[in-house]
CSV table of C-alpha atoms in Angstrom, one decimal:
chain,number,residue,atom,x,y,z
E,320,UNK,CA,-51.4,94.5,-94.8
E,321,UNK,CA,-51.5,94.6,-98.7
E,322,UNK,CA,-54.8,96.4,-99.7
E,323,UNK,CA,-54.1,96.8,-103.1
E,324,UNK,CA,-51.4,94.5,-104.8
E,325,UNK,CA,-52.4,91.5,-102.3
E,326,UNK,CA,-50.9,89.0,-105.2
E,327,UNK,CA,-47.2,90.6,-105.2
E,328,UNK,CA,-47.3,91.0,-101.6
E,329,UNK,CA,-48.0,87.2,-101.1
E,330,UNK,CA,-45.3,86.2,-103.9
E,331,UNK,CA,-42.7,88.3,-102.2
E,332,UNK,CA,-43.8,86.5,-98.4
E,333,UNK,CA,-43.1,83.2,-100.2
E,334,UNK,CA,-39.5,83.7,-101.5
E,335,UNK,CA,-38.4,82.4,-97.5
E,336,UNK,CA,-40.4,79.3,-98.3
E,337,UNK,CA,-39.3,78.7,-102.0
E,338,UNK,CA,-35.8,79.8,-101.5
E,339,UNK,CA,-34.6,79.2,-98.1
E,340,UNK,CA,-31.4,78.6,-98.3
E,341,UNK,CA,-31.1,82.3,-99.3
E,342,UNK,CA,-34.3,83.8,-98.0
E,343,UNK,CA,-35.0,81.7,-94.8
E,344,UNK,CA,-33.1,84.9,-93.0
E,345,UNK,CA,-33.9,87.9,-94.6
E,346,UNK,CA,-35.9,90.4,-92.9
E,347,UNK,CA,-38.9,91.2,-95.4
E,348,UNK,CA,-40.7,93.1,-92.2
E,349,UNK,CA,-38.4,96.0,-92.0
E,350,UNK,CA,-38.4,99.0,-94.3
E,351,UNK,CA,-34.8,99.5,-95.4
E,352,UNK,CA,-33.2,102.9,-95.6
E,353,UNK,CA,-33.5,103.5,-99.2
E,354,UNK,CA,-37.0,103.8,-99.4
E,355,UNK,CA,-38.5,106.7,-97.9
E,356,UNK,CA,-41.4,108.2,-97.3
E,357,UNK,CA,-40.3,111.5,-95.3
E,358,UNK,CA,-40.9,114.4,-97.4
E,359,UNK,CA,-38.0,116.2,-95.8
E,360,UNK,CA,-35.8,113.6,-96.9
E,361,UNK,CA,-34.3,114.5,-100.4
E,362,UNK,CA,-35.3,111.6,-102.7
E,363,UNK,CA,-33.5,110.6,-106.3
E,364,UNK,CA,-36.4,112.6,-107.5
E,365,UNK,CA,-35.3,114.9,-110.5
E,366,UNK,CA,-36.3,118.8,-109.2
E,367,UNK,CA,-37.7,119.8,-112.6
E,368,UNK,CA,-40.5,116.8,-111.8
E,369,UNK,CA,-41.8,119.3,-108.9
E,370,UNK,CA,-43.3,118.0,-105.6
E,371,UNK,CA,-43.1,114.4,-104.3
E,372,UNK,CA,-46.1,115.2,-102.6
E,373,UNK,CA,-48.2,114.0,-105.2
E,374,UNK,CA,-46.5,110.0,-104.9
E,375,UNK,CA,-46.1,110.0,-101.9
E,376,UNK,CA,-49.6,111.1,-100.9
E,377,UNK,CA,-50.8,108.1,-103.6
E,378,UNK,CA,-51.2,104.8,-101.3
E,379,UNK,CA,-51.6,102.4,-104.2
E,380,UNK,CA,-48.5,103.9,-105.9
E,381,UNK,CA,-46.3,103.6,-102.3
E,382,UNK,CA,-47.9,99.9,-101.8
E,383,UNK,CA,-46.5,98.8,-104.7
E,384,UNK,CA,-42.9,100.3,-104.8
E,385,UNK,CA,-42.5,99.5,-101.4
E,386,UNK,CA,-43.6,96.0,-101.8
E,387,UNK,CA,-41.4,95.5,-105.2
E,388,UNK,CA,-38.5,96.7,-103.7
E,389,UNK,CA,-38.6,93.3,-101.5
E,390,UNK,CA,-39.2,91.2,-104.7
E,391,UNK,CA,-36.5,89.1,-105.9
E,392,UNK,CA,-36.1,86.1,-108.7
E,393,UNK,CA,-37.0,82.9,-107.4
E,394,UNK,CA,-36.8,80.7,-110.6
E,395,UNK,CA,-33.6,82.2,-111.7
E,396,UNK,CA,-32.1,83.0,-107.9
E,397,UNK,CA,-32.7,78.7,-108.0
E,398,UNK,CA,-30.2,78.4,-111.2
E,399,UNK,CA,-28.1,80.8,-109.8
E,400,UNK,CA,-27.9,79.2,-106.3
E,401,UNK,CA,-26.2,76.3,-108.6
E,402,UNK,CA,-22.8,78.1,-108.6
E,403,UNK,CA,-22.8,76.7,-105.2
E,404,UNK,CA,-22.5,73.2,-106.7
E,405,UNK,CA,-21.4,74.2,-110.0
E,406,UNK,CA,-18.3,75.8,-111.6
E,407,UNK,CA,-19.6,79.1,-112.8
E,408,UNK,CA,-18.4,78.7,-116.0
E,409,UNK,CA,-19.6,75.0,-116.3
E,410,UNK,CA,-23.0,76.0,-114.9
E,411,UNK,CA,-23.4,79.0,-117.8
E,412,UNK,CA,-22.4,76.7,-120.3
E,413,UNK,CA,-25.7,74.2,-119.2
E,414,UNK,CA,-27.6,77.5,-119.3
E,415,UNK,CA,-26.6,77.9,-122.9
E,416,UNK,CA,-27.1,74.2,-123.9
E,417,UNK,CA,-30.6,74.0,-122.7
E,418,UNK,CA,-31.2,77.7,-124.2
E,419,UNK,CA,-30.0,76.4,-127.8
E,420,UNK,CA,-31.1,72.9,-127.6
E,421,UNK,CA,-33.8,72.4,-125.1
E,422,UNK,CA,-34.1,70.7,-121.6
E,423,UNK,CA,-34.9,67.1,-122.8
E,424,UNK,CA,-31.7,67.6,-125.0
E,425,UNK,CA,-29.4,67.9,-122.2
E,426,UNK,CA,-30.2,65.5,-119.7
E,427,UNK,CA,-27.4,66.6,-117.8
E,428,UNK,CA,-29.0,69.7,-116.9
E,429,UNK,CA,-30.1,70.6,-113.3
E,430,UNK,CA,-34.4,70.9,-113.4
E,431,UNK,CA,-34.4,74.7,-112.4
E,432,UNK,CA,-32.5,75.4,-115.6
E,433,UNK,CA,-35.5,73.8,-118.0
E,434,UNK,CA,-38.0,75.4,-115.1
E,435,UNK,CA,-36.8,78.8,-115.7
E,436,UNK,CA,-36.8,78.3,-119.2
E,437,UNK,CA,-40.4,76.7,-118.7
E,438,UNK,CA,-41.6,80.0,-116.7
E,439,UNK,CA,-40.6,82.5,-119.7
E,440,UNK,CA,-42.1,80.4,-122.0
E,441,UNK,CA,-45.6,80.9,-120.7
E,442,UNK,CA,-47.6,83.7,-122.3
E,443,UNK,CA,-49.7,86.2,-119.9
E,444,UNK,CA,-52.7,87.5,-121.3
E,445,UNK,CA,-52.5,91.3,-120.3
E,446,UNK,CA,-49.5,91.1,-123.3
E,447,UNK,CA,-51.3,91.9,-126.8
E,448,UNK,CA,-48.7,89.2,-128.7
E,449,UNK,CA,-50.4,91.2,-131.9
E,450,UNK,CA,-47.9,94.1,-130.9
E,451,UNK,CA,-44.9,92.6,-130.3
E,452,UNK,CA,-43.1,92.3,-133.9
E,453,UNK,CA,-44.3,95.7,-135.0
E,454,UNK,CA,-42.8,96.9,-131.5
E,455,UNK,CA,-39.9,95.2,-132.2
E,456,UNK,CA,-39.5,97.0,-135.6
E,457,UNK,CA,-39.9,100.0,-134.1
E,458,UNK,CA,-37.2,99.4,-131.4
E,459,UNK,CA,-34.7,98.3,-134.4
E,460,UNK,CA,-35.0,101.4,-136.2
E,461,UNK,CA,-33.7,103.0,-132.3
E,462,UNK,CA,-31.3,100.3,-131.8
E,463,UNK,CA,-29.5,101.0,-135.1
E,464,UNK,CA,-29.8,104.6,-135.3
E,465,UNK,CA,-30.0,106.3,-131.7
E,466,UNK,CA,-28.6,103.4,-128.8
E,467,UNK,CA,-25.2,103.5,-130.0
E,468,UNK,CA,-25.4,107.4,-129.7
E,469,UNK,CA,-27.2,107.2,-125.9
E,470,UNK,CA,-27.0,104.0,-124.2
E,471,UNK,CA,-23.6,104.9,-122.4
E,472,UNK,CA,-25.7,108.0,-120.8
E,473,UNK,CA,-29.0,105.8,-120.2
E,474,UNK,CA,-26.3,102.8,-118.3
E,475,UNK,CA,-24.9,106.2,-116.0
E,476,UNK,CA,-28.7,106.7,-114.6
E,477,UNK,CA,-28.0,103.4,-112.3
E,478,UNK,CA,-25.2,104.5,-111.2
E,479,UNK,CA,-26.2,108.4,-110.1
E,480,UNK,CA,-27.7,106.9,-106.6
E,481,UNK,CA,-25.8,105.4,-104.1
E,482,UNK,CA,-28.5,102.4,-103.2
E,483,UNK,CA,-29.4,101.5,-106.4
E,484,UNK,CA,-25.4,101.3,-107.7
E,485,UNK,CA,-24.0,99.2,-104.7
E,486,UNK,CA,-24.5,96.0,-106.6
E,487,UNK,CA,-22.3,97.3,-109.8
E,488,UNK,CA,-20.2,98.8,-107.1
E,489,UNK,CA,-19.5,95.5,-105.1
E,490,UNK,CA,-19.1,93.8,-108.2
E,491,UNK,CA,-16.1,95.4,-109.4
E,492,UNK,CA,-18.0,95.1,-112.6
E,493,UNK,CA,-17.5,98.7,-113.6
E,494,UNK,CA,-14.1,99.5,-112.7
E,495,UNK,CA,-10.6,99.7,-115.2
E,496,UNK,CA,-11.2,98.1,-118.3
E,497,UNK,CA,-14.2,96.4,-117.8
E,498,UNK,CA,-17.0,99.0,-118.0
E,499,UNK,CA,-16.3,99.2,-121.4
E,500,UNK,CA,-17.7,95.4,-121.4
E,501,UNK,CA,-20.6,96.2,-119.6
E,502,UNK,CA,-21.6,98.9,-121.1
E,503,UNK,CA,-21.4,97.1,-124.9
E,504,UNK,CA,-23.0,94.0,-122.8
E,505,UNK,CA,-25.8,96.1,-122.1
E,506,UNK,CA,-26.2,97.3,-125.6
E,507,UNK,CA,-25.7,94.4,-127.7
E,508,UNK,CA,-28.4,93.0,-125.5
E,509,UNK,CA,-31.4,95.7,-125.8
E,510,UNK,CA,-29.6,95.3,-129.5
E,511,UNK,CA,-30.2,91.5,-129.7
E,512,UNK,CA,-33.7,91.6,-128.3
E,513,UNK,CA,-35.0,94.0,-131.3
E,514,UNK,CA,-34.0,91.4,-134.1
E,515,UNK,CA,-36.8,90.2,-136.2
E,516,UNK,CA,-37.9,86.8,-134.1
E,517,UNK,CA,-35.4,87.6,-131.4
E,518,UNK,CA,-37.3,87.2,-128.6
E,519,UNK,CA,-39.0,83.8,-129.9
E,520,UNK,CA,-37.9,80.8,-127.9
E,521,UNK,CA,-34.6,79.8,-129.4
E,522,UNK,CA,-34.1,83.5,-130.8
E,523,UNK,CA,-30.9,85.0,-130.1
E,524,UNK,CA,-32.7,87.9,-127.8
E,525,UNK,CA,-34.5,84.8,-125.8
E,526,UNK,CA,-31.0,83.1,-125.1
E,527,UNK,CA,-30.1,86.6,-124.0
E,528,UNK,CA,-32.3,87.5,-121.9
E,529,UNK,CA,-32.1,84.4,-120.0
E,530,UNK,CA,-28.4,85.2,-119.4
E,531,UNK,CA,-28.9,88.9,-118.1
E,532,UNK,CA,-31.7,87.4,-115.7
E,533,UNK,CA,-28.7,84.2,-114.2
E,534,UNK,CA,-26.9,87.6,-114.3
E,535,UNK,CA,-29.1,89.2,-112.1
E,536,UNK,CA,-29.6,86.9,-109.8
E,537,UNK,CA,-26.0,85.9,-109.7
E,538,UNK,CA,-25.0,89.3,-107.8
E,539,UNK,CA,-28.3,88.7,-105.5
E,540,UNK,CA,-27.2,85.3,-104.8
E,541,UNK,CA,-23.6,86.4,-103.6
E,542,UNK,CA,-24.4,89.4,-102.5
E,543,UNK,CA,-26.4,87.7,-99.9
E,544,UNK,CA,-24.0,85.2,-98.9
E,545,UNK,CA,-21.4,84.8,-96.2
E,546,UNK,CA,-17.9,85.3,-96.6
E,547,UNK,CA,-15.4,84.7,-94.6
E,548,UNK,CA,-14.3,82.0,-92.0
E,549,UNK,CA,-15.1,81.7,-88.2
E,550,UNK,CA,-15.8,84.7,-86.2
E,551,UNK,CA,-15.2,86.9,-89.2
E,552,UNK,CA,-17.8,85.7,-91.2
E,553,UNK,CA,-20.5,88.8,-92.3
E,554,UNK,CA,-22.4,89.5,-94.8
E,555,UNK,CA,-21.3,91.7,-97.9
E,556,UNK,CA,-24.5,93.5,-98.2
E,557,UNK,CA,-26.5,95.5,-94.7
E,558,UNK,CA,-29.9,94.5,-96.0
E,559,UNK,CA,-31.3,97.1,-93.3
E,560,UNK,CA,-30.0,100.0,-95.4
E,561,UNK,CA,-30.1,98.7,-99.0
E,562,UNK,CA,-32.9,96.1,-98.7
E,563,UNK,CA,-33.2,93.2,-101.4
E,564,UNK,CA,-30.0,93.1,-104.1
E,565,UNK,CA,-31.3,93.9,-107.6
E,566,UNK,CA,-34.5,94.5,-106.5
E,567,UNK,CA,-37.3,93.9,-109.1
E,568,UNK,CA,-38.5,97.4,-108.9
E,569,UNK,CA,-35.0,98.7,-109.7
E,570,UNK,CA,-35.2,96.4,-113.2
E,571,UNK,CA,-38.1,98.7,-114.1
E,572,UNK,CA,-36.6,101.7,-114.9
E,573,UNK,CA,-33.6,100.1,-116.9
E,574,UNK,CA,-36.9,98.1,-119.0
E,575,UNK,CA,-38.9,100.8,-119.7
E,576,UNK,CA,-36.6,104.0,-120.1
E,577,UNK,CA,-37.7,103.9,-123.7
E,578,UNK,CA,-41.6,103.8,-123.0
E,579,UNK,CA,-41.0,106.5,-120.5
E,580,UNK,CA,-39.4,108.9,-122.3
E,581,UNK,CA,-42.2,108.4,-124.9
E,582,UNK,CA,-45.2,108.6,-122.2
E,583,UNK,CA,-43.7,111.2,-120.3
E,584,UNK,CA,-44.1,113.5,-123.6
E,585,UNK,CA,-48.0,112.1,-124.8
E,586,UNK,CA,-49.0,112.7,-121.2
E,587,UNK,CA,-47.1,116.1,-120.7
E,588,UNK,CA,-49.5,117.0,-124.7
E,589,UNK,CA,-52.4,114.9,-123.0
E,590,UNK,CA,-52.9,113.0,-125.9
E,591,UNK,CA,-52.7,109.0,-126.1
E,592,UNK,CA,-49.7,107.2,-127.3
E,593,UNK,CA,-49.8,106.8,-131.4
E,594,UNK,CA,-50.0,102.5,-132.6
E,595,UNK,CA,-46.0,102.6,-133.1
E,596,UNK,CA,-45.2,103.8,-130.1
E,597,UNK,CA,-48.1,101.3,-128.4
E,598,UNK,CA,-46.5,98.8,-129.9
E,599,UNK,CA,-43.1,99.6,-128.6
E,600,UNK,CA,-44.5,99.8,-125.0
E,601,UNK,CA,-45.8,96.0,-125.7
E,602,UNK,CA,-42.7,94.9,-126.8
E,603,UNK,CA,-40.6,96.0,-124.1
E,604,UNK,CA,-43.3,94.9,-121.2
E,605,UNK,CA,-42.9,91.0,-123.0
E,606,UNK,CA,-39.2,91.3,-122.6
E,607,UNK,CA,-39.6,92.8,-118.9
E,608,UNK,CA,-41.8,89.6,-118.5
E,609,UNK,CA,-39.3,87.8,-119.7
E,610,UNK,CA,-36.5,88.9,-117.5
E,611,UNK,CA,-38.6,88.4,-114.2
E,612,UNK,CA,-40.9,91.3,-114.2
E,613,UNK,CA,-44.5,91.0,-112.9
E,614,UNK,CA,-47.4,92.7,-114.5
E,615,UNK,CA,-47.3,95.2,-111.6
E,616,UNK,CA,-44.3,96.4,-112.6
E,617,UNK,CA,-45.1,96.8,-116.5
E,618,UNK,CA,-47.8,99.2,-116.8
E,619,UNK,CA,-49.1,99.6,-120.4
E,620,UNK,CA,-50.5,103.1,-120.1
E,621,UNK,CA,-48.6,106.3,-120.6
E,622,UNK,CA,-50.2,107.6,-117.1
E,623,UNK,CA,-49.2,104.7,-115.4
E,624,UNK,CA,-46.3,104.2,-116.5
E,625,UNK,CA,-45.0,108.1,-116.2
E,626,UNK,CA,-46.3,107.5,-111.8
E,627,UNK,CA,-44.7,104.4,-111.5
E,628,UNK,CA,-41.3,105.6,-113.0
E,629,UNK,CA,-41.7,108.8,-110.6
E,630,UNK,CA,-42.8,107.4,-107.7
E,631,UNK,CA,-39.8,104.9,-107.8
E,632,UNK,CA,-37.4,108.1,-107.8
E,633,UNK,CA,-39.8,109.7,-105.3
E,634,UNK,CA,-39.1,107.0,-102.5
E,635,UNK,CA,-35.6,105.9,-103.5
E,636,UNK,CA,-33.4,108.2,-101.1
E,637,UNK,CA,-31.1,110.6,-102.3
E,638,UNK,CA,-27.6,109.5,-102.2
E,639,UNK,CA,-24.1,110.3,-104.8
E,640,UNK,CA,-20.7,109.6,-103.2
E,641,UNK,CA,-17.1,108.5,-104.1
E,642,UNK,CA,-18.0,105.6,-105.7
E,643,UNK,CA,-20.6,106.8,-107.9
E,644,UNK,CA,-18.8,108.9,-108.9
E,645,UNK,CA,-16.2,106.5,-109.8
E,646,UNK,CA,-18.7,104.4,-111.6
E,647,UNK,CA,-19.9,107.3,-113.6
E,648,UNK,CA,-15.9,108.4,-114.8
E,649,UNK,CA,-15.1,104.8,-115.0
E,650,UNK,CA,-18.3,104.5,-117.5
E,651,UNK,CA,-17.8,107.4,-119.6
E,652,UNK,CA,-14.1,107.2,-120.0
E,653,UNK,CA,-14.3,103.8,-121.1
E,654,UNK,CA,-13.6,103.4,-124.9
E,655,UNK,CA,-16.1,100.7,-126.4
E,656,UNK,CA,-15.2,100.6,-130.5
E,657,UNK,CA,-13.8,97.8,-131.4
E,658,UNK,CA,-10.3,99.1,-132.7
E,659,UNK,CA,-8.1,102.0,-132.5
E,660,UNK,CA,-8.3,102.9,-136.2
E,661,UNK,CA,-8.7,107.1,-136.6
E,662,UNK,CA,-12.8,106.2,-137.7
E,663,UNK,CA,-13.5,104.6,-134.7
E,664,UNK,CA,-11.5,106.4,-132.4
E,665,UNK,CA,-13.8,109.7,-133.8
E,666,UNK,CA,-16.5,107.6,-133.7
E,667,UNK,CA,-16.0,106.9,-129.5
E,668,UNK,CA,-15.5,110.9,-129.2
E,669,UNK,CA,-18.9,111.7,-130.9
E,670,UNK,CA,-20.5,109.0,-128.5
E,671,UNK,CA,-18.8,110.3,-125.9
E,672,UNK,CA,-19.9,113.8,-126.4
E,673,UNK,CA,-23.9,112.9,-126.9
E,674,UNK,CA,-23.5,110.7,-124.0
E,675,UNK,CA,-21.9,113.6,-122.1
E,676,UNK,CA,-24.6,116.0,-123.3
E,677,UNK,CA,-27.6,113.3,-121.8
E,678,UNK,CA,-26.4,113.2,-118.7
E,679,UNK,CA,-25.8,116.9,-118.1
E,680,UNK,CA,-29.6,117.3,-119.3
E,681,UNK,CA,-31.2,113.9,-117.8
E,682,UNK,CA,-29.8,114.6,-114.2
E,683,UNK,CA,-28.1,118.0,-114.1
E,684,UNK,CA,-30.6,119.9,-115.5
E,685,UNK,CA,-28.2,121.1,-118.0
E,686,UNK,CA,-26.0,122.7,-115.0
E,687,UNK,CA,-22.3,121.7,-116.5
E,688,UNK,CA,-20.9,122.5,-113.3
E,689,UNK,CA,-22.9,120.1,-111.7
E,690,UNK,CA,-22.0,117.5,-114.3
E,691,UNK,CA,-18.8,118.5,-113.6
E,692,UNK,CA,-19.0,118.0,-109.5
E,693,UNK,CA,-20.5,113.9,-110.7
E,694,UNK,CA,-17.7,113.3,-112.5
E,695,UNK,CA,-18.5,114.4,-115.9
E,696,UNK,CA,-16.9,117.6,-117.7
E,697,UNK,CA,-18.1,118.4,-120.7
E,698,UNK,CA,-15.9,120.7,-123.2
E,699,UNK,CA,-16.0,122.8,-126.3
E,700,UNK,CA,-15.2,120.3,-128.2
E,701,UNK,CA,-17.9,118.1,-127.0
E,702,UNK,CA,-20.5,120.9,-128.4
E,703,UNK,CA,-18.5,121.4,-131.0
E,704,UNK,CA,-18.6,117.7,-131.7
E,705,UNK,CA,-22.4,117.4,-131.2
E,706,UNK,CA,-23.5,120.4,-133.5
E,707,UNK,CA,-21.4,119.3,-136.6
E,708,UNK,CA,-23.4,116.2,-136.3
E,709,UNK,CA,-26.4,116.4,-135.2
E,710,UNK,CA,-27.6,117.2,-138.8
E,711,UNK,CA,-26.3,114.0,-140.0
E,712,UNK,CA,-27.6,111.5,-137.5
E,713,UNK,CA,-31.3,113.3,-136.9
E,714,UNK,CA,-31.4,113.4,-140.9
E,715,UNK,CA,-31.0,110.0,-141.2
E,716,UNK,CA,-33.1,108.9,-139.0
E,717,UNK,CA,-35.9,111.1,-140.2
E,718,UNK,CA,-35.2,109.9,-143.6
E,719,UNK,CA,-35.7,106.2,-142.7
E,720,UNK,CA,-38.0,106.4,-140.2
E,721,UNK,CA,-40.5,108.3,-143.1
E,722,UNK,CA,-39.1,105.3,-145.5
E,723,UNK,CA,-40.3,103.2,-143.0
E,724,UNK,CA,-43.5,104.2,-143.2
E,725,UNK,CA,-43.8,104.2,-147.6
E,726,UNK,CA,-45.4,100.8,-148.2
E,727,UNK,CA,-43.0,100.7,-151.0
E,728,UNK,CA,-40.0,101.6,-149.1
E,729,UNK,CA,-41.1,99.9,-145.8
E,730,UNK,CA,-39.0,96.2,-146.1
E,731,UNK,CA,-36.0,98.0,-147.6
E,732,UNK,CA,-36.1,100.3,-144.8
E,733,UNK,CA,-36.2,97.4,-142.3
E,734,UNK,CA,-33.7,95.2,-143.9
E,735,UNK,CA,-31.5,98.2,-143.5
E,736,UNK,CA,-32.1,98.7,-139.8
E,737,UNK,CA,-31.3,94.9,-139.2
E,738,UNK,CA,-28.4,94.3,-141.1
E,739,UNK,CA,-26.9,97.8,-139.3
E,740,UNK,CA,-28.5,96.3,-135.8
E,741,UNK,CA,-26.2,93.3,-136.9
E,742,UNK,CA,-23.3,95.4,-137.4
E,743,UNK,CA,-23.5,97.1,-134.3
E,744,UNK,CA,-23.7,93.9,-132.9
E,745,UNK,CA,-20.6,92.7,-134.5
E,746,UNK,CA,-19.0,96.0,-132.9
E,747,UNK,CA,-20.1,94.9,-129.4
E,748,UNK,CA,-18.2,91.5,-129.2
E,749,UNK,CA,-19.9,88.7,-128.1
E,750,UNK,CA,-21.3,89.5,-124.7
E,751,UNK,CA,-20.6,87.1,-121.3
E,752,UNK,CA,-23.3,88.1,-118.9
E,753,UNK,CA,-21.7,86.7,-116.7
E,754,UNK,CA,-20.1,87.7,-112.9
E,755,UNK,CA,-17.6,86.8,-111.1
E,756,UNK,CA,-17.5,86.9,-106.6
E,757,UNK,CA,-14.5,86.0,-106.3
E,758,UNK,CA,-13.7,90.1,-107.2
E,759,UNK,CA,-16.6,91.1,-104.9
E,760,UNK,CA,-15.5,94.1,-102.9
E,761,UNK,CA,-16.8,93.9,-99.3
């Protein structure tokens, strides 16, 4: 029985009845094996956080992971349940129409497209809209200045446990070539978002984020279905060990790394989050609203948001094997500039180097060896590579973030940010978001 989060726990108990062509089946009574409670099970946890004790012994904080981790997508799992009638490509293309032109403009459109579109639309009132633009500003200045720098390290935290990364893993999505894709995907999109008026309705970030949340639900849908013929039918995915696909609790963490990393330090000074850093929280919990996320999940306190980031690790159980480790060499040998001229070829080592450097202190606790051991080896040349400049790319930013703040420097200083968020996004190709299950792996 839900004592605390009654609401999610009755949405989640109504995705059989709203979706039951893919939920009719599914076993939201039984626990899967990723979430754990057993304090002598190792959890995904980070050491240096100290005892699990502390979430674990928190009922309200265990109600609601545990209850999240069976909450799913119904408006978009409806679209994506289209690729059933629908040539995928055909069916992204609608997407796009109705994104660009709206639902009474393309009559040939299936209703849950325009519904969908309807549901992001609305505006929740525990979202102070008076936030959102300077939020986004503030995002811009990380987008342009840090992201490039960091966001192949921040993709690798998905992939470092062996529940949470089966979805990219079944995919193929991540293997050869193609994680170079993704991983630009992913940042032209937190990239996109952080555009003045992005995330408006027919913003380039809205458009976006309506294709990374088909995208979503595209791997849940087919991750869930049968394959096969006859007597060898079976599913792809053992629901009793990894649960719900893309659960909405795992969304959380890949939403809100920025606002955690910023809580995590205000709560470890015990002081309260300064206005630009509010207002970055704000903007990131409107775009988790908009890609699915309930208010649950998108706590607007430092405190809260700090537990629920923990207590997700806390339950999630431990797990790293082959094909993590795959994912993670895959991901960080991939090169993502956009030619092979000698700039950009030094540009990709730097990256690599910093991105090297965050995951070593993210989730090795600076241990190289143990970096080494998941599939990352870090050289001298990478610390040679990251202290010749470091000076550069931390004076810059200082320089126009303080700009920034000059009333007479301040629209110069954004102008800047965007046009170089632009080029960046020029560097990242135009992104798909889309999946394909024909190259599911089993």
């Amino acid at each position: 029985m839900a004592h605390y989060y009654p609401e999610l726990a009755e949405r989640v108990a109504r995705q059989a009845d709203e979706l039951p062509e893919l939920y009719g089946d599914f076993d939201f009574d039984t626990t899967p094996e990723r979430f754990t409670t057993d304090p002598d099970v190792e959890s995904a946890l980070p050491r240096r956080l100290g005892d699990r004790s502390k979430y674990l012994n928190d009922p309200r904080l265990m109600e609601l992971v545990h209850t999240s981790t069976f909450l799913a997508d119904v408006p978009a799992d409806r679209v994506a349940a289209l690729s059933a009638q629908y040539p995928v490509s055909e069916l992204v293309s609608l997407v796009r129409r109705v994104c660009r032109s709206g639902a009474e403009n393309v009559p040939d459109a299936p209703p849950e497209i325009g519904e969908l579109i309807a549901v992001m639309q609305e505006k929740p009132d525990w979202i102070d809209f008076d936030l959102i633009d300077d939020g986004a500003a503030y995002s811009r200045l990380y987008a342009a200045l840090v992201s490039p720098f960091m966001t192949r390290g921040a993709f690798l935290a998905t992939f470092t446990n062996s529940y949470a990364a089966l979805p990219m893993t079944i995919t193929g999505a991540l293997s050869g070539t193609r994680a170079a894709h993704r991983v630009n995907e992913t940042t032209a999109y937190f990239a996109v978002t952080a555009l003045p008026g992005g995330l408006r309705r027919f913003g380039p970030g809205f458009e976006a984020t309506v294709m990374v949340r088909l995208m979503h639900s595209m791997v849940r849908f087919n991750a869930l279905q049968r394959t096969g013929h006859g007597n060898s039918r079976k599913r792809t995915w053992d629901t009793r060990i990894y649960g719900l696909p893309v659960p909405q609790i795992d969304q959380f963490p890949a939403g809100m790394i920025g606002p955690y990393q910023k809580a995590d330090k205000a709560v470890r000074a015990n002081r309260e989050l300064p206005y630009d850093e509010r207002a970055m929280v704000e903007f990131h919990r409107y775009r988790g609203f908009l890609l699915g996320l309930p208010e649950e999940l998108l706590p607007g306190s430092a405190q809260e948001i700090v537990d629920l980031f923990n207590a997700r690790a806390a339950t999630l159980r431990h797990g790293y094997d082959d094909d993590c480790r795959k994912l993670v060499s895959s991901t960080m040998d991939a090169y993502l500039r956009p030619s092979e001229s000698p700039f950009d070829r030094v540009a990709d080592a730097v990256e690599k180097s910093y991105s090297k450097l965050a995951f070593a202190a993210a989730f090795c606790e600076g241990n190289l060896r143990k970096a080494a051991d998941m599939g990352v080896d870090l050289s001298i040349a990478d610390l040679a590579r990251a202290a010749a400049t470091a000076p550069w790319l931390t004076g810059r930013f200082a320089a126009v973030r303080i700009a920034g703040k000059l009333p007479v420097l301040q629209n110069l200083a954004d102008q800047y940010l965007t046009e170089l968020v632009r080029r960046r996004l020029d560097d990242y190709g135009i992104p798909e978001y889309t999946t394909d299950s024909r190259e599911y792996a089993h």
